[in-house]
Short mmCIF file of C-alpha atoms and ligand atoms in Angstrom, two decimals:
data_model
loop_
_atom_site.label_atom_id
_atom_site.label_comp_id
_atom_site.label_asym_id
_atom_site.label_seq_id
_atom_site.Cartn_x
_atom_site.Cartn_y
_atom_site.Cartn_z
CA MET A 140 62.24 98.31 -52.20
CA ARG A 141 65.06 100.40 -53.58
CA TRP A 142 62.56 103.18 -54.34
CA MET A 143 61.81 103.80 -50.72
CA ASP A 144 65.35 104.89 -49.99
CA CYS A 145 64.71 108.58 -50.87
CA ASN A 146 62.80 109.36 -47.53
CA VAL A 147 63.54 106.75 -44.93
CA SER A 148 66.29 106.75 -42.21
CA SER A 149 68.27 103.39 -42.17
CA ALA A 150 68.38 101.29 -38.91
CA ASN A 151 70.21 97.98 -38.91
CA GLY A 152 70.10 98.00 -42.84
CA GLN A 153 66.32 98.21 -42.78
CA ASN A 154 64.40 100.97 -44.60
CA VAL A 155 62.04 102.58 -41.84
CA LEU A 156 59.44 104.91 -42.90
CA LYS A 157 57.77 107.25 -40.19
CA LEU A 158 54.23 108.25 -40.16
CA PRO A 159 53.50 111.76 -38.55
CA SER A 160 50.53 110.73 -36.74
CA PHE A 161 51.93 107.34 -35.24
CA PRO A 162 55.31 108.27 -33.86
CA ALA A 163 55.39 104.79 -31.92
CA HIS A 164 55.15 102.88 -34.83
CA SER A 165 57.86 101.79 -37.26
CA VAL A 166 57.46 100.67 -40.98
CA ALA A 167 59.87 98.69 -43.03
CA VAL A 168 59.66 97.82 -46.81
CA LYS A 169 61.54 94.83 -48.31
CA TYR A 170 61.51 93.95 -51.82
CA ALA A 171 60.22 90.46 -52.33
CA THR A 172 59.52 88.85 -55.95
CA GLU A 173 58.41 90.50 -59.22
CA HIS A 174 56.14 93.53 -58.63
CA ARG A 175 55.84 92.69 -54.94
CA CYS A 176 57.10 93.84 -51.68
CA GLY A 177 56.60 93.04 -47.97
CA VAL A 178 55.49 96.04 -45.80
CA ARG A 179 56.08 95.27 -41.85
CA VAL A 180 54.54 97.57 -39.25
CA ARG A 181 55.68 97.32 -35.64
CA GLY A 182 54.22 99.05 -32.55
CA PRO A 183 51.40 99.11 -30.04
CA ASN A 184 47.67 98.13 -30.59
CA LEU A 185 47.96 96.80 -34.01
CA THR A 186 45.77 93.94 -35.60
CA ASP A 187 45.16 92.04 -38.85
CA ALA A 188 41.42 92.81 -38.66
CA ILE A 189 41.47 95.22 -41.69
CA THR A 190 40.85 95.34 -45.39
CA GLY A 191 43.36 96.41 -47.92
CA THR A 192 43.66 99.25 -50.43
CA ASP A 193 44.03 97.25 -53.68
CA PRO A 194 40.97 97.66 -55.86
CA LEU A 195 42.02 94.30 -57.39
CA LYS A 196 40.99 95.77 -60.95
CA ASP A 197 42.86 98.07 -63.38
CA ASN A 198 42.05 101.67 -63.75
CA LYS A 199 40.12 101.98 -60.50
CA PRO A 200 41.11 104.44 -57.80
CA LEU A 201 42.76 102.96 -54.36
CA VAL A 202 40.25 101.65 -51.82
CA THR A 203 40.20 103.06 -48.27
CA CYS A 204 41.23 100.59 -45.65
CA ARG A 205 38.62 99.71 -43.12
CA PRO A 206 38.58 97.76 -39.93
CA THR A 207 36.62 94.47 -40.18
CA ASP A 208 35.65 94.41 -36.56
CA ALA A 209 34.77 97.03 -33.84
CA THR A 210 37.88 96.72 -31.81
CA SER A 211 39.89 100.04 -30.92
CA GLU A 212 42.91 98.28 -32.39
CA ALA A 213 41.20 97.73 -35.74
CA HIS A 214 40.23 101.36 -36.09
CA GLN A 215 43.59 102.63 -35.25
CA THR A 216 45.47 99.97 -37.55
CA SER A 217 42.98 101.13 -40.51
CA LYS A 218 43.86 104.61 -39.83
CA LEU A 219 47.48 103.98 -39.91
CA ILE A 220 47.40 102.03 -43.11
CA ASN A 221 45.58 104.79 -44.78
CA GLU A 222 48.22 107.17 -43.77
CA LEU A 223 50.87 104.73 -44.79
CA SER A 224 49.29 104.47 -48.13
CA GLU A 225 49.22 108.48 -48.75
CA THR A 226 52.91 108.79 -47.25
CA MET A 227 54.03 106.04 -49.66
CA TYR A 228 52.20 107.83 -52.61
CA ALA A 229 53.88 111.18 -51.78
CA ILE A 230 57.23 109.61 -51.39
CA LEU A 231 57.04 107.74 -54.64
CA THR A 232 55.44 110.49 -56.48
CA ALA A 233 58.44 112.77 -55.51
CA HIS A 234 61.12 110.32 -56.56
CA PRO A 235 63.52 111.32 -59.20
CA ILE A 236 62.49 108.07 -61.39
CA ASN A 237 58.93 108.98 -61.31
CA VAL A 238 59.83 112.91 -62.00
CA ASP A 239 61.47 111.63 -65.12
CA ARG A 240 58.45 109.48 -66.03
CA ILE A 241 56.09 112.19 -65.57
CA ALA A 242 58.26 114.55 -67.59
CA ALA A 243 58.44 111.89 -70.39
CA ARG A 244 54.62 111.60 -70.27
CA LYS A 245 54.85 107.99 -68.88
CA ASN A 246 52.78 106.80 -66.09
CA PRO A 247 54.50 107.06 -62.71
CA ALA A 248 54.83 104.16 -60.49
CA ASN A 249 53.77 105.89 -57.55
CA CYS A 250 51.55 103.77 -55.37
CA VAL A 251 51.88 100.49 -53.20
CA LEU A 252 48.81 98.13 -53.37
CA LEU A 253 48.48 97.07 -49.65
CA ARG A 254 46.59 93.84 -49.10
CA GLY A 255 46.82 90.56 -47.37
CA CYS A 256 47.46 91.85 -43.85
CA GLY A 257 48.48 89.36 -41.52
CA SER A 258 50.23 89.07 -38.16
CA CYS A 259 52.68 86.46 -36.65
CA ILE A 260 50.58 83.68 -35.30
CA ASP A 261 51.59 81.01 -32.59
CA VAL A 262 50.56 77.54 -34.18
CA PRO A 263 52.23 74.16 -33.63
CA SER A 264 54.81 73.29 -36.11
CA ILE A 265 54.56 70.51 -38.66
CA ARG A 266 57.00 68.51 -36.63
CA GLN A 267 54.78 68.89 -33.60
CA LEU A 268 51.62 68.08 -35.51
CA HIS A 269 52.59 65.41 -37.75
CA GLY A 270 56.15 64.40 -36.65
CA PHE A 271 57.91 65.36 -39.77
CA LYS A 272 60.97 67.40 -39.99
CA GLY A 273 60.54 69.40 -43.05
CA PHE A 274 61.98 72.06 -45.43
CA MET A 275 60.40 74.20 -48.02
CA ILE A 276 61.54 75.58 -51.26
CA ALA A 277 59.37 78.70 -52.21
CA PRO A 278 60.92 81.85 -53.60
CA THR A 279 57.54 83.49 -53.15
CA CYS A 280 57.60 85.38 -49.89
CA ILE A 281 54.02 84.81 -48.74
CA ILE A 282 54.41 80.88 -49.15
CA ALA A 283 57.91 80.95 -47.44
CA GLY A 284 56.34 82.86 -44.51
CA LEU A 285 53.69 80.41 -44.15
CA GLY A 286 56.46 77.66 -43.99
CA MET A 287 58.16 79.72 -41.23
CA THR A 288 55.23 79.97 -39.46
CA VAL A 289 54.71 76.21 -39.02
CA GLY A 290 58.42 75.61 -38.42
CA MET A 291 59.98 74.50 -41.70
CA ASP A 292 63.58 75.33 -42.92
CA ILE A 293 63.25 77.51 -45.74
CA LEU A 294 66.01 76.55 -48.28
CA ASN A 295 67.27 79.26 -50.85
CA VAL A 296 67.85 77.86 -54.18
CA PRO A 297 70.04 79.87 -56.56
CA GLY A 298 68.18 80.31 -59.79
CA ALA A 299 64.67 79.62 -58.34
CA THR A 300 63.02 83.22 -58.57
CA GLY A 301 59.27 82.58 -58.22
CA ASP A 302 58.79 84.08 -61.75
CA TYR A 303 58.64 83.08 -65.41
CA GLN A 304 62.63 83.10 -65.23
CA THR A 305 62.62 80.59 -62.32
CA ASP A 306 64.96 77.43 -62.79
CA LEU A 307 62.78 74.45 -61.82
CA MET A 308 65.57 71.98 -62.16
CA ALA A 309 67.49 73.63 -59.64
CA LYS A 310 64.66 73.50 -57.30
CA GLY A 311 64.25 69.58 -58.07
CA LYS A 312 68.11 69.12 -57.49
CA ALA A 313 68.29 70.98 -54.34
CA SER A 314 65.21 69.02 -52.90
CA LEU A 315 66.99 65.81 -53.53
CA GLN A 316 70.17 67.08 -52.11
CA ALA A 317 68.14 68.08 -48.96
CA LEU A 318 66.32 64.71 -48.72
CA ARG A 319 69.62 62.68 -48.97
CA ASP A 320 71.60 65.10 -46.68
CA GLU A 321 71.99 62.49 -43.66
CA GLY A 322 73.03 65.29 -41.42
CA GLN A 323 69.74 67.01 -41.72
CA SER A 324 67.55 63.95 -41.75
CA TYR A 325 64.44 65.53 -43.19
CA ASP A 326 61.31 63.43 -43.43
CA PHE A 327 59.45 65.92 -45.58
CA GLY A 328 60.04 68.36 -48.29
CA PHE A 329 57.75 70.91 -50.06
CA ILE A 330 58.24 72.59 -53.37
CA HIS A 331 56.04 75.38 -54.39
CA ILE A 332 56.00 76.53 -58.18
CA LYS A 333 54.61 79.93 -58.70
CA ALA A 334 54.84 80.70 -62.57
CA VAL A 335 52.12 78.59 -63.69
CA ASP A 336 49.57 80.81 -61.49
CA ASP A 337 51.06 83.85 -63.26
CA ALA A 338 50.45 82.61 -66.61
CA GLY A 339 46.69 81.98 -65.56
CA HIS A 340 46.87 85.70 -64.43
CA ASP A 341 48.38 86.73 -67.66
CA ARG A 342 45.80 84.71 -69.65
CA ASN A 343 48.82 83.09 -71.60
CA VAL A 344 47.64 79.63 -72.52
CA GLU A 345 51.02 78.98 -74.24
CA LEU A 346 53.32 79.81 -71.37
CA LYS A 347 50.88 77.94 -69.06
CA LEU A 348 51.35 74.72 -70.87
CA GLN A 349 55.07 75.38 -71.15
CA PHE A 350 55.13 75.43 -67.55
CA LEU A 351 53.17 72.57 -66.88
CA GLU A 352 55.50 70.57 -69.26
CA ARG A 353 58.61 71.98 -67.34
CA ILE A 354 56.96 71.04 -64.07
CA ASP A 355 56.36 67.50 -65.50
CA THR A 356 60.21 67.16 -66.27
CA MET A 357 61.06 68.26 -63.00
CA ILE A 358 58.85 65.76 -61.13
CA GLY A 359 59.92 63.18 -63.49
CA TYR A 360 63.58 63.71 -62.48
CA ILE A 361 62.75 63.94 -58.66
CA ALA A 362 60.77 60.68 -59.13
CA THR A 363 63.33 58.78 -61.05
CA GLU A 364 66.16 59.76 -58.65
CA LEU A 365 64.27 58.96 -55.53
CA ALA A 366 63.05 55.65 -56.93
CA GLU A 367 66.57 54.64 -57.68
CA ASP A 368 67.46 55.57 -53.84
CA GLU A 369 64.49 53.15 -52.89
CA LYS A 370 66.15 50.44 -55.07
CA ARG A 371 69.29 50.61 -53.18
CA GLY A 372 66.96 49.96 -50.28
CA GLU A 373 67.73 53.48 -48.47
CA VAL A 374 64.18 54.56 -47.77
CA GLU A 375 60.59 54.47 -48.98
CA HIS A 376 59.44 57.90 -50.39
CA THR A 377 55.77 59.11 -50.88
CA PHE A 378 55.24 61.90 -53.51
CA VAL A 379 52.31 64.10 -53.09
CA LEU A 380 51.23 66.56 -55.98
CA THR A 381 48.61 69.30 -55.82
CA GLY A 382 47.66 72.87 -56.48
CA ASP A 383 46.73 75.54 -53.93
CA HIS A 384 43.97 76.80 -56.01
CA SER A 385 43.04 77.30 -59.72
CA THR A 386 43.68 80.13 -62.09
CA PRO A 387 41.83 79.63 -65.31
CA VAL A 388 43.11 81.60 -68.26
CA LEU A 389 39.74 82.20 -69.37
CA TYR A 390 39.18 84.25 -66.11
CA GLY A 391 42.66 85.55 -65.38
CA ASP A 392 42.29 85.29 -61.72
CA HIS A 393 42.06 82.65 -58.78
CA SER A 394 39.09 80.59 -58.83
CA CYS A 395 37.37 78.08 -56.19
CA GLU A 396 37.16 74.96 -58.17
CA PRO A 397 38.54 71.82 -56.59
CA VAL A 398 42.08 71.23 -57.43
CA PRO A 399 43.59 67.76 -58.59
CA PHE A 400 45.44 65.83 -55.85
CA THR A 401 47.57 62.56 -56.08
CA VAL A 402 49.66 60.53 -53.83
CA CYS A 403 51.76 57.64 -54.70
CA HIS A 404 54.63 55.46 -53.41
CA LEU A 405 57.56 56.05 -55.73
CA GLY A 406 58.36 52.41 -55.63
CA ALA A 407 54.78 51.61 -57.14
CA LEU A 408 55.72 53.34 -60.25
CA SER A 409 58.30 50.68 -61.16
CA PRO A 410 56.71 48.02 -63.60
CA ASP A 411 58.00 45.21 -61.38
CA SER A 412 56.36 46.39 -58.17
CA SER A 413 53.72 44.72 -56.28
CA ALA A 414 52.82 47.90 -54.25
CA THR A 415 49.78 48.92 -56.25
CA THR A 416 47.12 46.93 -54.37
CA SER A 417 46.32 49.53 -51.65
CA TRP A 418 42.67 50.58 -51.56
CA TYR A 419 43.77 54.12 -52.60
CA SER A 420 44.56 52.53 -56.14
CA ASP A 421 42.48 53.54 -58.98
CA PHE A 422 42.65 53.75 -62.67
CA VAL A 423 43.44 57.28 -63.10
CA THR A 424 46.60 57.98 -64.97
CA GLY A 425 46.48 61.83 -65.65
CA PHE A 426 46.73 64.62 -63.42
CA SER A 427 44.03 67.22 -64.01
CA GLU A 428 40.64 68.40 -62.58
CA CYS A 429 38.77 66.23 -64.96
CA ALA A 430 40.87 63.00 -64.37
CA ALA A 431 40.93 63.35 -60.67
CA SER A 432 37.31 63.75 -60.30
CA HIS A 433 37.26 59.92 -61.13
CA GLY A 434 39.73 59.08 -58.47
CA VAL A 435 39.19 56.98 -55.41
CA LEU A 436 39.70 59.70 -52.87
CA GLY A 437 36.75 61.59 -53.93
CA ARG A 438 36.36 65.35 -52.94
CA PHE A 439 37.85 66.52 -49.63
CA CYS A 440 39.23 69.60 -47.77
CA GLY A 441 42.70 70.94 -47.47
CA SER A 442 42.73 70.02 -43.66
CA GLU A 443 42.26 66.38 -44.63
CA VAL A 444 45.40 66.15 -46.93
CA MET A 445 47.76 65.24 -44.18
CA GLY A 446 45.43 62.52 -42.81
CA ILE A 447 45.15 60.94 -46.16
CA VAL A 448 48.82 61.07 -46.91
CA LYS A 449 49.66 59.46 -43.48
CA ARG A 450 47.06 56.62 -43.96
CA TYR A 451 48.47 55.95 -47.27
CA MET A 452 52.04 55.98 -45.85
CA GLY A 453 50.78 53.38 -43.08
CA ILE A 454 51.68 55.60 -40.08
CA LEU A 455 48.05 56.51 -39.09
ZN1 ZN B 189 47.70 84.00 -58.14
#
């Protein structure tokens, strides 16, 4: 984040912010997408068992970070985060951009809402668990971080920005290129789309519909191209589409309703295909919460997704 440059020493190109009470710990801040940044704290006796400082609503004061268990690590980490929050506030308030904004009677941008603390965890990769070599296209850093954690290659796609300006067709084209790349021999690709969630947060129905239509166009393009590959007898493709959560425009935030899910063989989309006789077949032709509720798969947990997909593919 460019604003942090005013009071940090630079080491290996990273911004490093020092906390007086925690000389053994280092802090690095990196710009992510839109208004977001990533904050990394390194040092002894840290844990992710803490709460954040984000009040999650406008016009509320910052929340004090607290430990969520009784360990000394959680106690120390929460103290560090509170000091970090105050230090960031002081640095940002004194920044020339904010000095100018305050002089012009504008709101200063002087705090970082710290939330979603996590630590690097040791989990089996997708390849170890499911035997798939996979790539991910996800400009949203928190999603890319998940992909890296489970051993997927993160592909950077020019034009894919993770916000309203994102180029969805660039993502579609890059995924096709990766799947067709014989040198890489990927079995599995994952594309994450963020902007439709932003439209839900912004309570913008028009924008949400626009993005759903653009996603539809991208999916149509990928499905048509891969179905052509199948016709040439190259490889059979299975397509899965779902959401990671709902963000209703009426609510303006994440909610906990079940999300629609669909899986199909691309060959089955062709009118001359006989591949529609699986017990997974049903009469649902739309993709929405209401349409999916009539589907043959019923309601299931996210942890069951890969099993369902692999059984559908006939490899489990
Ligand atoms: Zn969201």
